[in-house]
Short mmCIF file of C-alpha atoms and ligand atoms in Angstrom, two decimals:
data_model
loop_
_atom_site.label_atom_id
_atom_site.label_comp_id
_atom_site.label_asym_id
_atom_site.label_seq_id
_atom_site.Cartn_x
_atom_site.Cartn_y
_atom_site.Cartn_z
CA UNK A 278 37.14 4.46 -8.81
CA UNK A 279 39.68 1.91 -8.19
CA UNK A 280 41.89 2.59 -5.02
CA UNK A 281 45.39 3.27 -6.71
CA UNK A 282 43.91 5.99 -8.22
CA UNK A 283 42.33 7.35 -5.52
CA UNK A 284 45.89 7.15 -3.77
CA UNK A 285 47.46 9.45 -6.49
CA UNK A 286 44.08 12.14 -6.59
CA UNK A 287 44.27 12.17 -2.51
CA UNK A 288 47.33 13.64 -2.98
CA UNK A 289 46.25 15.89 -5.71
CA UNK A 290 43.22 17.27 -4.07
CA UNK A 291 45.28 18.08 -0.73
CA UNK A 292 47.79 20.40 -2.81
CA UNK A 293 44.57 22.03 -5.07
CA UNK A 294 42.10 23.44 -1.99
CA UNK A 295 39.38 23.70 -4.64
CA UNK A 296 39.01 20.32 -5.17
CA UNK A 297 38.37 19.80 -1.24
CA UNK A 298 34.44 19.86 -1.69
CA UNK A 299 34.67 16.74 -3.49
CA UNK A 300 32.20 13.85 -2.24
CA UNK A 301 31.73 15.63 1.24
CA UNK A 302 27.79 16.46 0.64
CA UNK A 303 27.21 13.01 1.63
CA UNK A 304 24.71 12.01 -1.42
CA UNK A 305 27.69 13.48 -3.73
CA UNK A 306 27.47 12.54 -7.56
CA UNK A 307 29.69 9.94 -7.77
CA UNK A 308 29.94 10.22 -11.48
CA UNK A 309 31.11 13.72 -11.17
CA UNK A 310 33.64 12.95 -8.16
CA UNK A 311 34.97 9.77 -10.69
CA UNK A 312 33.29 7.00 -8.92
CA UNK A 313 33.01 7.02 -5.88
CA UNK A 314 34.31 4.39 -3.64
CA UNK A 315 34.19 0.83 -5.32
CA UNK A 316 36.06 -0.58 -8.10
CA UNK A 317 34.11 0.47 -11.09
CA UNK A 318 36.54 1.89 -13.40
CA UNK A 319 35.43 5.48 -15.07
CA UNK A 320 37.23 6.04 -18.38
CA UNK A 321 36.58 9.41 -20.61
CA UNK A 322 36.34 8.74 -24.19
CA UNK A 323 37.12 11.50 -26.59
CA UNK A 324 36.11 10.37 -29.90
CA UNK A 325 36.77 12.08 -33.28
CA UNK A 326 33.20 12.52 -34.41
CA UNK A 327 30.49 10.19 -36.24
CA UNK A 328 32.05 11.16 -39.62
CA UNK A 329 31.44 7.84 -41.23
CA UNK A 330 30.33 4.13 -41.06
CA UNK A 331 33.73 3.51 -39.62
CA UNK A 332 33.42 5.70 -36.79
CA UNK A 333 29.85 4.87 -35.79
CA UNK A 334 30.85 1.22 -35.53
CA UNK A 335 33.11 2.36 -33.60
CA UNK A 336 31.59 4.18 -30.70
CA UNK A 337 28.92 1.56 -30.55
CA UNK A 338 31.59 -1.67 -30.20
CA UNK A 339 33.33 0.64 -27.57
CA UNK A 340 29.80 1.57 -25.54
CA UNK A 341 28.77 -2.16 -25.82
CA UNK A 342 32.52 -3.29 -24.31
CA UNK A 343 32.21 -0.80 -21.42
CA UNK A 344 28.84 -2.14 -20.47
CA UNK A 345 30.33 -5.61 -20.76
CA UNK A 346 33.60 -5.13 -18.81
CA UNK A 347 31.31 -2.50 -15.91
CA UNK A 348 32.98 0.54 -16.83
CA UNK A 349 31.31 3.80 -16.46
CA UNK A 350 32.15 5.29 -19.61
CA UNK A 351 31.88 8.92 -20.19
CA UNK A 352 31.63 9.35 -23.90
CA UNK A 353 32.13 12.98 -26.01
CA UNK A 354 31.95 13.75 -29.42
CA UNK A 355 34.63 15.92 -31.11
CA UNK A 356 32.34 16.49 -34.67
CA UNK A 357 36.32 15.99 -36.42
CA UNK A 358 37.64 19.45 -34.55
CA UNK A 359 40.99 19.36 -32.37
CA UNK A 360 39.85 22.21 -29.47
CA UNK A 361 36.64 19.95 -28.69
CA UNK A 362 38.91 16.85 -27.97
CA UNK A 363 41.28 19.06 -25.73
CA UNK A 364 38.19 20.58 -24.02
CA UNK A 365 36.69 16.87 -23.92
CA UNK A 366 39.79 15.94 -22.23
CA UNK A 367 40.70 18.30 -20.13
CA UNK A 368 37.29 18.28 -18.69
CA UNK A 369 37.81 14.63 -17.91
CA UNK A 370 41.19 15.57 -15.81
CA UNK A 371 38.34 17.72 -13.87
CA UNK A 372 36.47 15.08 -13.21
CA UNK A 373 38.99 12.87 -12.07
CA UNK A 374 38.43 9.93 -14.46
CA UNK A 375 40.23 6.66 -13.66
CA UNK A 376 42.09 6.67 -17.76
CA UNK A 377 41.33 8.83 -20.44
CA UNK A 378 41.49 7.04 -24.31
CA UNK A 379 40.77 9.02 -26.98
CA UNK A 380 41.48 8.92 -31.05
CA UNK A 381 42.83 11.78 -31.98
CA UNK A 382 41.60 13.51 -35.03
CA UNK A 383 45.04 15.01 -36.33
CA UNK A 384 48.81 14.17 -35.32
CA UNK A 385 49.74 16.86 -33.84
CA UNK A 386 49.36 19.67 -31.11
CA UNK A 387 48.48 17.11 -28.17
CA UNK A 388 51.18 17.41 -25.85
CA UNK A 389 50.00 20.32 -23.52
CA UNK A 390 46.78 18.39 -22.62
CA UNK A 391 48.91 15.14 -22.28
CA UNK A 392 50.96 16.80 -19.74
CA UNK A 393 48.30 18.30 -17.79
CA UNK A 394 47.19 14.72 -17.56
CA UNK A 395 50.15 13.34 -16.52
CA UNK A 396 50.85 15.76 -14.01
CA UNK A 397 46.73 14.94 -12.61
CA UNK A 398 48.02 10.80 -12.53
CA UNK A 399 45.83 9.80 -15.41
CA UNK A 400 46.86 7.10 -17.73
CA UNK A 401 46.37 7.77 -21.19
CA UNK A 402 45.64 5.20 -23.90
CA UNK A 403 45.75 6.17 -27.29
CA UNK A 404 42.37 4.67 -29.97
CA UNK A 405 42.97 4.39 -33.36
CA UNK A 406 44.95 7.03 -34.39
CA UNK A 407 48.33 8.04 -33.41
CA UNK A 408 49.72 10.94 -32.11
CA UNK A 409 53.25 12.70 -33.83
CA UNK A 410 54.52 13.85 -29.43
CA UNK A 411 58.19 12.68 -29.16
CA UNK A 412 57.36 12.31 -25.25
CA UNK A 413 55.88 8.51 -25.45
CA UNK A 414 55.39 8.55 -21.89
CA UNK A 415 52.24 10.85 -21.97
CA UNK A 416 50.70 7.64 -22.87
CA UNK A 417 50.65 4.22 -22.14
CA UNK A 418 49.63 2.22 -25.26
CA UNK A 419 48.52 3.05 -28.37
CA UNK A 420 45.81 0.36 -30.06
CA UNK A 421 44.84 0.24 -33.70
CA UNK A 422 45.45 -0.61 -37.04
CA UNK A 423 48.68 -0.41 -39.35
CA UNK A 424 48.07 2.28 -41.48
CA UNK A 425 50.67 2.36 -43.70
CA UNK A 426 50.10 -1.52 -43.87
CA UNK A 427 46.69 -1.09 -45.21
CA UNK A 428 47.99 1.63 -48.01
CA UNK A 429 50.34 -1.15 -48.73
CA UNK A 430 47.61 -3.50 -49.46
CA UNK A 431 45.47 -1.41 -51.48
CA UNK A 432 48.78 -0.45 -53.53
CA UNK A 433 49.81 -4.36 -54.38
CA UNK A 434 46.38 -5.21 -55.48
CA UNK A 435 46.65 -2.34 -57.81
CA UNK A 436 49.70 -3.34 -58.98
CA UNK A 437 48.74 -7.06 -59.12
CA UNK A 438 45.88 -5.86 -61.62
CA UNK A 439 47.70 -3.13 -62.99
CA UNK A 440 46.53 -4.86 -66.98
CA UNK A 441 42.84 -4.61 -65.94
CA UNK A 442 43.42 -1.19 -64.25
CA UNK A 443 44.12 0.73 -67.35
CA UNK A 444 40.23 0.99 -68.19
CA UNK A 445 41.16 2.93 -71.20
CA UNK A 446 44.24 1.25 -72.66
CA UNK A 447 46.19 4.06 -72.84
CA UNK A 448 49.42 2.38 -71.06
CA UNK A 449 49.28 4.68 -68.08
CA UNK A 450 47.00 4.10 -65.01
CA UNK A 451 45.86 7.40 -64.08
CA UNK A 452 44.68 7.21 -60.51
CA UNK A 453 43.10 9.88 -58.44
CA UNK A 454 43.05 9.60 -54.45
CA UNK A 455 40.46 10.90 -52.11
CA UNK A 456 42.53 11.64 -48.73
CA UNK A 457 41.14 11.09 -45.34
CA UNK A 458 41.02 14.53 -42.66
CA UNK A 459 44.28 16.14 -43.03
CA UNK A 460 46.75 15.94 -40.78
CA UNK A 461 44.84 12.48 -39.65
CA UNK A 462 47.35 9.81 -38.88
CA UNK A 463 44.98 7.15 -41.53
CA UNK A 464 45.47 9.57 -44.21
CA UNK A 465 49.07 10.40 -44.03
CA UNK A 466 50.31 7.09 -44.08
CA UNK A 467 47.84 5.19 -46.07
CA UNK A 468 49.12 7.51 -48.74
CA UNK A 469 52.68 6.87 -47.58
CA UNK A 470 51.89 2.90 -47.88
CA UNK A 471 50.17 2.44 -51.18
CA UNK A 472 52.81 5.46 -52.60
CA UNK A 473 55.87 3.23 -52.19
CA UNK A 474 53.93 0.12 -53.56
CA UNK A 475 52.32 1.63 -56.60
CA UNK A 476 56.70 3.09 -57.29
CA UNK A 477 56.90 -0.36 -58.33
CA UNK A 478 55.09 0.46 -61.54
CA UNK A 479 56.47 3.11 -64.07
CA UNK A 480 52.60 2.96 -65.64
CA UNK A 481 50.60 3.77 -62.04
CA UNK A 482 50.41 7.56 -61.13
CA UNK A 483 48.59 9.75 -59.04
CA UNK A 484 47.48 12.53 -61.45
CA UNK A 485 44.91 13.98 -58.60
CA UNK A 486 44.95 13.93 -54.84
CA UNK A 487 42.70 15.60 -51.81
CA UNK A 488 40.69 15.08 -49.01
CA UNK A 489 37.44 14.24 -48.98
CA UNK A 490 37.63 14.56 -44.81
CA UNK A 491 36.49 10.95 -44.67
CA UNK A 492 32.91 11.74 -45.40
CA UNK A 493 30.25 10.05 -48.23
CA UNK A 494 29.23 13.95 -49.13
CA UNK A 495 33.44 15.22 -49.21
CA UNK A 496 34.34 11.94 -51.79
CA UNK A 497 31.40 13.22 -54.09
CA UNK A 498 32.25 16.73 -54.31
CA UNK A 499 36.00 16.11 -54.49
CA UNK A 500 34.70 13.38 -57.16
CA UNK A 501 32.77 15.52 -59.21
CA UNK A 502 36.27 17.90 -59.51
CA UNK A 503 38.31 15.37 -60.64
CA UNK A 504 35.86 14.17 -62.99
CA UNK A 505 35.38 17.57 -64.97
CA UNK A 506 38.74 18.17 -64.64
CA UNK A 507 39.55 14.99 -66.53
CA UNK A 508 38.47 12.59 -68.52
CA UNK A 509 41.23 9.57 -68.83
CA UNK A 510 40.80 8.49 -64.68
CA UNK A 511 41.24 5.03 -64.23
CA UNK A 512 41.53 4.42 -60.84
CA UNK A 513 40.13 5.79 -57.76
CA UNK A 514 42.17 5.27 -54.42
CA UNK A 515 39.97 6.61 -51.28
CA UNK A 516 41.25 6.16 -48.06
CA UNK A 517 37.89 5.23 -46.61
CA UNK A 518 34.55 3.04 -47.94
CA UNK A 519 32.28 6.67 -47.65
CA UNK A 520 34.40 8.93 -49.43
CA UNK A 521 34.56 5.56 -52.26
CA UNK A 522 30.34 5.17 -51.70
CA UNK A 523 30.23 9.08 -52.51
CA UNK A 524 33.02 8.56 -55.17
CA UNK A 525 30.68 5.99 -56.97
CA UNK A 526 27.74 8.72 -56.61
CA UNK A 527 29.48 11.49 -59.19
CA UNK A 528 30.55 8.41 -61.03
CA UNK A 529 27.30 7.37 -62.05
CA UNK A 530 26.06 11.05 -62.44
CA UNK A 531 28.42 11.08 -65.08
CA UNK A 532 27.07 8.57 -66.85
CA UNK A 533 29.88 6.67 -66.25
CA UNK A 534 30.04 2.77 -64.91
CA UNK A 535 31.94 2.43 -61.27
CA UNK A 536 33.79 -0.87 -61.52
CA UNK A 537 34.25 -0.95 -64.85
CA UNK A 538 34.91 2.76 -66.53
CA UNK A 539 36.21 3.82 -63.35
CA UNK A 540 37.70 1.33 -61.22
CA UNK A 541 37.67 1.68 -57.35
CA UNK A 542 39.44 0.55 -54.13
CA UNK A 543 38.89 1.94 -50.87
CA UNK A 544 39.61 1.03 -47.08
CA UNK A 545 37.45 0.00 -44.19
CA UNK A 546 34.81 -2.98 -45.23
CA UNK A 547 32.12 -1.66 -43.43
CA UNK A 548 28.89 -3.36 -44.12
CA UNK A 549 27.22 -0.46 -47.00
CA UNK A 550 31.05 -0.64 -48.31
CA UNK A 551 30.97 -4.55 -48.68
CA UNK A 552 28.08 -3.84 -50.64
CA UNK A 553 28.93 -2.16 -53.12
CA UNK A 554 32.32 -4.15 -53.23
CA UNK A 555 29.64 -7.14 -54.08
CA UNK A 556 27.75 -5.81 -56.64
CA UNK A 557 31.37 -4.67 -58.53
CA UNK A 558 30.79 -1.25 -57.89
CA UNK A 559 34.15 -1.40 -55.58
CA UNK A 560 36.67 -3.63 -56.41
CA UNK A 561 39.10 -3.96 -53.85
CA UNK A 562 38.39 -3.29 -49.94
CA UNK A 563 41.62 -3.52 -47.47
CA UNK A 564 39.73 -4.38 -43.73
CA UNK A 565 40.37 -1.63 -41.06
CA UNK A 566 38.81 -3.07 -38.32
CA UNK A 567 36.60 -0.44 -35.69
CA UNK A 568 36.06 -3.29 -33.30
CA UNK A 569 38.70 -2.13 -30.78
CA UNK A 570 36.33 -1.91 -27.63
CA UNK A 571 36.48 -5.50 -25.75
CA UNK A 572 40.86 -4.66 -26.04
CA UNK A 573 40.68 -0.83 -25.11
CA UNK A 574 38.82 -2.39 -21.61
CA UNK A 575 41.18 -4.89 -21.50
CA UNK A 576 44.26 -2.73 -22.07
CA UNK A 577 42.57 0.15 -19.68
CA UNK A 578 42.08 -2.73 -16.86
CA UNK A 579 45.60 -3.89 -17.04
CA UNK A 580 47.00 -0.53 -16.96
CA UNK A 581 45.21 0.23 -13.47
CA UNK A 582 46.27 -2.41 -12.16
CA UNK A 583 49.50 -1.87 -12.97
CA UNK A 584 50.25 -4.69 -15.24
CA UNK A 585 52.87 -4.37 -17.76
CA UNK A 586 51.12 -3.75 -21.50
CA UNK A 587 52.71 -3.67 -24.38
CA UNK A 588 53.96 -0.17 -26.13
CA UNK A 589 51.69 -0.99 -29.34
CA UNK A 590 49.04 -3.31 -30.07
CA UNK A 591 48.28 -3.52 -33.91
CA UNK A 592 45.07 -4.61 -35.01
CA UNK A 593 44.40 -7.97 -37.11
CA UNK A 594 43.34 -7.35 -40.59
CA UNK A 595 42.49 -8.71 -44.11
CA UNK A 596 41.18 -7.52 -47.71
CA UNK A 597 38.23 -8.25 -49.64
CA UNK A 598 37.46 -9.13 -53.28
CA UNK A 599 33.90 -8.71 -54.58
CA UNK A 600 33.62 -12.53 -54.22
CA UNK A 601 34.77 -12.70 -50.44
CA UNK A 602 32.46 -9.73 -49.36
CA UNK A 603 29.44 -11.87 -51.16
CA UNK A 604 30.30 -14.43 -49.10
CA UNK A 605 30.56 -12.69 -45.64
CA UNK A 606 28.29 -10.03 -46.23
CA UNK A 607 25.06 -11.67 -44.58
CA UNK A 608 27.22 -11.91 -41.27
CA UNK A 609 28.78 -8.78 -41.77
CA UNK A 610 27.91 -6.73 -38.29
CA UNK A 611 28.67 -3.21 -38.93
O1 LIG B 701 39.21 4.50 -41.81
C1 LIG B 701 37.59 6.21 -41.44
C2 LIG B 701 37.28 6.99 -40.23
O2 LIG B 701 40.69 6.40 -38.04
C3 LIG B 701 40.74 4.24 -38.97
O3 LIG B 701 38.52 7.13 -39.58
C4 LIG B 701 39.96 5.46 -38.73
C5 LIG B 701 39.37 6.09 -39.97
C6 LIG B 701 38.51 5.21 -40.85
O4 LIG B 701 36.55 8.11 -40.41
O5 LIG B 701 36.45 5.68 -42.04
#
């Protein structure tokens, strides 16, 4: 536990007489009292869940970049529900952590646990996702990607191709959209983003939208919906590679060819997404990267030691064609 902290859960511990038993056994737990006495840094993770490719490169790259920087990570999974992050986190005010991070699964409904970790001295930094609180000083940074930047992208290339797009000719190019989790801050504004691109184009509409809740087995079922309910879809926009890999599934149960009867564009580039996105099954990826571990550490470090960090740090990202993921594809790590 590094000393600042310490400082500010002294101080804590002599107005809350329960927490007096801390550390006096002698042989105490120092992972349950936060630390202990040196300078290792314990941070509480409170991830969303392993709900796709995504999200398991995720938690790896952020385990590997707390064994690399020496921080004693605490790690939960939420399985995608709300009250198991605010138990996660409130159970790592309890123990006393050093800084919480955590990716929040929805927008809103955070700021009662935020407080109660304000009030307990704990630095918050936000993973991923963003939270909706008007209070920005229940945490100190928030790290991840531009959502509405990436819905963006996967709107221009549509409108770039809009010609090849209309599989059937008809003049209009009937797209359906698999949603990520509701309420999720990925799925609201990726839809915001490539909304106001595709507006551009009288011919592009959404005829069919829902969520899929970011998972290979929600894009096929949603998939199989839209496909009996009917038959002129062009385009399918999923806001993640797994719901687009389950997507391609009901496609080809169909009988139907994903590329080229249907055509496809997801978000994410994971490795079994770059796959398919080689072999034309995809056609357009937009990058969202899940390597955010080495700067959470990084950001979590500074933030202890009081350094100034910035308010937002947006991840670097690019898109894919099915001849770009060829070529990375062999060194593709996740
Ligand atoms: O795109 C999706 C995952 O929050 C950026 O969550 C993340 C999203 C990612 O389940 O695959």
């Amino acid at each position: 536990m590094i000393k600042k902290t310490l400082v500010a859960l002294s101080a804590i511990a002599l107005s809350a007489g329960t927490l007096s038993a801390c550390g006096s056994d002698g042989g105490g737990d120092a992972a349950a009292d936060g630390g202990g006495s040196d300078d290792t840094i314990t941070m509480g993770f409170a991830q969303v869940g392993a709900e796709s490719g995504w999200r398991t490169a995720n938690t790896k790259n952020i385990q590997e970049a707390a064994a690399e920087a020496g921080v004693d990570l605490k790690f939960s999974d939420a399985q995608q529900k709300q009250e198991n992050q605010i138990k996660a986190i409130r159970s790592y005010i309890q123990q006393k952590v050093d800084v919480i991070a955590f990716s929040p699964v929805v927008e809103t409904g955070w700021d009662a646990v935020l407080q109660e970790a304000k009030r307990a001295n704990i630095p918050v930094i936000l993973t991923d996702r963003a939270v909706d609180s008007e209070d920005t000083s229940l945490y100190k940074t928030f790290l991840g990607s531009d959502f509405v930047e990436e819905g963006k992208k996967a709107g221009q290339w549509l409108v770039d191709n809009a010609a090849d797009a209309d599989v059937d000719g008809d003049g209009d190019i009937n797209v359906v959209e698999l949603q990520g989790t509701t309420g999720a801050a990925p799925a609201i504004d990726r839809k915001e983003g490539f909304e106001e691109v595709i507006a551009a184009n009288g011919e592009i509409s959404i005829s069919q939208s829902q969520t899929g809740d970011f998972t290979r087995d929600g894009g096929k079922q949603v998939m199989e919906a839209f496909l009996q309910s009917e038959d002129d879809i062009d385009v399918v926009f999923a806001h993640n590679d797994d719901m687009g890999l389950g997507a391609i599934e009901a496609i080809e149960a169909a009988g139907l060819v994903p590329g080229e009867d249907v055509k496809i564009i997801t978000i994410d580039a994971v490795k079994d997404g770059m796959t398919a996105l080689s072999e034309g099954k995809i056609n357009f990826i937009v990058e969202c990267s899940p390597l955010l571990g080495p700067q959470l550490m990084d950001l979590a470090e500074k933030v202890l030691a009081g350094e100034e960090v910035p308010t937002r740090v947006v991840t670097e990202e690019t898109t894919f064609t099915p001849e770009q993921a060829a070529e990375v594809l062999a060194e593709r790590q996740y």
